[in-house]
Amino acid sequence: MHTVLDPATEEVVTEVESLDAAQVDEAVARAVAAGPAWRAVAPADRARLLRRFAAVVDAHVDELAELEVRGAGHTIGNARWEAGNVRDVLDYYAAAPERLFGRQIPVAGGMDVTFREPLGVVGIIVPWNFPMPIAGWGFAPALAAGNTVVLKPAELTPLTALRLAELGREAGLPPGVFTVLPGKGSVVGERLVTHEHVRKIVFTGSTEVGTRILRQAADQVKRVTLELGGKSANIVFADADLERAATSAPAGVFDNAGQDCCARSRILVQRGAYDRFLELLEPEVTALRVGSPAEPDVDMGPLISAGQRDRVRGFVENGAGADGGPVDVAFRGSAPEGPGYWYPPTVVLPRSTADPVWREEVFGPVVAVLPFDDEAEAVALANDTEYGLSGSIWTRDLGRALRVARAVESGNLSVNSNSSVRYSTPFGGFKRSGLGRELGPDALDSFTEVKNVFFADD
Ligand code: NAD
């Protein structure tokens, strides 16, 4: 059994069973058995089922959101958006079964046709930071393409995924088509990765576990999509609308208490605008309301666990600089004392780019700000990381926006915005931030194999 705690109060929410490898094997066998009938469902009928699933999720947005507030500490506003995002992703991919087009390719001696076929059983492994959307980004396109799905939520946050599986059944998904298996990564996750009948793994989580999964998947040439860590740069040029850049920067990094792979946790500001930017940023950060995530007007809730809070604290306090010296805290907001796993939104000024707070993924409400002189230095600093997931560019100069967007090694960039994810556009990382793309049309392709068939005309 695994105990789910409320991160805002440390109270027990519930106990959830932790499955073993034999139970994974049984679930995969059921998913294999359900495959032929599911892929044979007429495209329009599969589309209708997904739309019905979206409608059932829509009818339960408040319930799902409340579960995420208690079980993951998400603010109620964010949690409602997240449940709505699952609905929207299902609606978007409901159009797919009738549009899984192949091609007819001109050849001599007959006709050549390609088909997009489902892979079979897809295993989806989800982290604790966005339990609902990340689950939906996997299962919606996988199901639309005719695969069956076995999904493992994170140990800390299994509740909404378990509820989504129930809602799928309520919507009419046949047994075995979408199963959620709570349990440990080293047991349930690892068995999904090594199971010979699981044809693809979609993994979102740490670069460390993702690397291990990639190695294990190689033995079976198993398909993988990996969404891993990030250390994204928010680049502010002196010609930008500084007020807009500064007022939107806190949400770009402190949303979900900074537990966001797309968090803009490094802010680069052109030297001429540096002081003014910090001046504008300070009141935005100190005004953030940190507290009970169930309250409607709260901006930031707790961190997921005591361990995560202590890890975040380690990037800021007690000689956290690369040389063992301090990291300067420029200013910070407030946070409740406890119980609960709280850490205040914090802005630090690293002493060097070797400081861990500048180099490593903090995954908490801490942002580091550094000045730069020119475009070339901004790009070099932004790219001086093993990651490449997200980022922003603030400037009024269109040519510069284009040049910098092309030069930054990152899968998702926004100009004059801090947005990262839209369900209709591809999402994923360069370098060690991942492999493959989720969402948009790219994800659909990644859940199919291309089969080429030649028909001789003689
Ligand atoms: P994690 O890697 O520890 O765990 C992620 C999931 O993998 C969990 O469900 C866990 O149980 C499972 N797991 C653990 N060990 C496993 C193993 N040996 N085999 C198979 N599965 C295993 O990560 P986390 O701490 O839950 O999440 C935080 C990390 O996720 C951060 O690094 C963050 O950047 C990353 N993340 C990335 C994205 C993205 O889209 N790129 C999105 C969200 C989170």
Coordinates of C-alpha atoms and ligand atoms in Angstrom, one line a residue, residues 125-130 134 137 152-156 183-193 203-210 212-213 216 226-230 259-262 308 361 363 387 389 427-429 433-434 438, ligand 1:
I125 CA 4.7 6.3 -17.1
V126 CA 3.7 9.6 -15.6
P127 CA 5.5 11.9 -13.0
W128 CA 3.9 13.6 -10.0
N129 CA 4.1 17.2 -11.1
F130 CA 1.2 17.3 -13.7
I134 CA 0.7 14.3 -18.9
W137 CA -1.1 13.7 -23.6
K152 CA 1.4 4.0 -14.4
P153 CA 1.0 7.2 -12.3
A154 CA 3.6 8.4 -9.9
E155 CA 3.5 6.9 -6.4
L156 CA 2.8 10.3 -4.8
G183 CA 2.7 1.2 -7.9
K184 CA 6.4 1.8 -7.7
G185 CA 8.6 2.8 -10.6
S186 CA 11.1 0.1 -9.8
V187 CA 8.3 -2.5 -9.9
V188 CA 5.4 -1.5 -12.1
G189 CA 7.3 1.0 -14.3
E190 CA 10.3 -1.3 -14.8
R191 CA 8.0 -4.3 -15.7
L192 CA 6.2 -2.2 -18.3
V193 CA 9.6 -1.2 -19.8
F203 CA 7.9 8.3 -20.2
T204 CA 7.8 11.7 -18.5
G205 CA 10.1 12.2 -15.6
S206 CA 13.7 12.7 -14.6
T207 CA 16.6 12.5 -17.1
E208 CA 18.2 9.9 -14.9
V209 CA 15.3 7.4 -15.1
G210 CA 14.6 8.3 -18.8
R212 CA 17.8 4.0 -17.9
I213 CA 14.5 3.4 -19.8
Q216 CA 16.4 -1.1 -21.3
L226 CA 10.9 10.6 -23.5
E227 CA 9.9 14.0 -21.9
L228 CA 12.6 14.8 -19.3
G229 CA 14.0 17.7 -17.4
G230 CA 14.6 21.4 -18.3
Q259 CA 7.5 22.0 -10.3
D260 CA 7.3 22.3 -14.0
C261 CA 9.7 20.9 -16.6
C262 CA 9.1 24.1 -18.7
Q308 CA 11.3 18.0 -2.6
E361 CA 16.9 21.7 -12.5
F363 CA 12.0 21.9 -9.7
Y387 CA 18.7 20.6 -21.4
L389 CA 12.9 22.0 -23.4
F427 CA 5.9 19.5 -27.4
G428 CA 9.3 18.0 -26.5
G429 CA 12.9 18.6 -25.9
S433 CA 15.4 17.1 -22.3
G434 CA 14.0 14.2 -24.3
E438 CA 4.0 14.8 -27.7
Ligands
NAD1 P1 11.0 10.2 -11.8 O1 11.9 10.0 -13.0 O2 11.6 9.9 -10.5 O3 9.6 9.4 -12.0 C1 8.8 9.5 -13.1 C2 7.9 8.3 -13.2 O4 8.8 7.2 -13.5 C3 7.2 7.9 -11.9 O5 6.0 7.3 -12.2 C4 8.1 6.8 -11.3 O6 7.4 5.9 -10.5 C5 8.6 6.1 -12.5 N1 9.9 5.4 -12.4 C6 10.8 5.6 -11.4 N2 11.8 4.7 -11.6 C7 11.5 3.9 -12.7 C8 12.1 2.8 -13.3 N3 13.3 2.4 -12.9 N4 11.5 2.3 -14.4 C9 10.3 2.8 -14.8 N5 9.7 3.8 -14.2 C10 10.3 4.4 -13.2 O7 10.6 11.7 -11.9 P2 9.6 12.6 -10.9 O8 10.5 12.9 -9.8 O9 8.3 11.9 -10.7 O10 9.3 13.8 -11.8 C11 10.1 15.0 -11.9 C12 10.9 15.0 -13.1 O11 10.1 14.9 -14.3 C13 11.6 16.3 -13.3 O12 13.0 16.1 -13.7 C14 10.9 17.0 -14.5 O13 11.6 17.9 -15.3 C15 10.4 15.8 -15.3 N6 9.3 16.2 -16.1 C16 9.4 16.4 -17.4 C17 8.4 16.8 -18.2 C18 8.5 16.9 -19.7 O14 7.5 17.0 -20.4 N7 9.7 17.0 -20.3 C19 7.1 17.0 -17.7 C20 7.0 16.8 -16.3 C21 8.1 16.4 -15.5

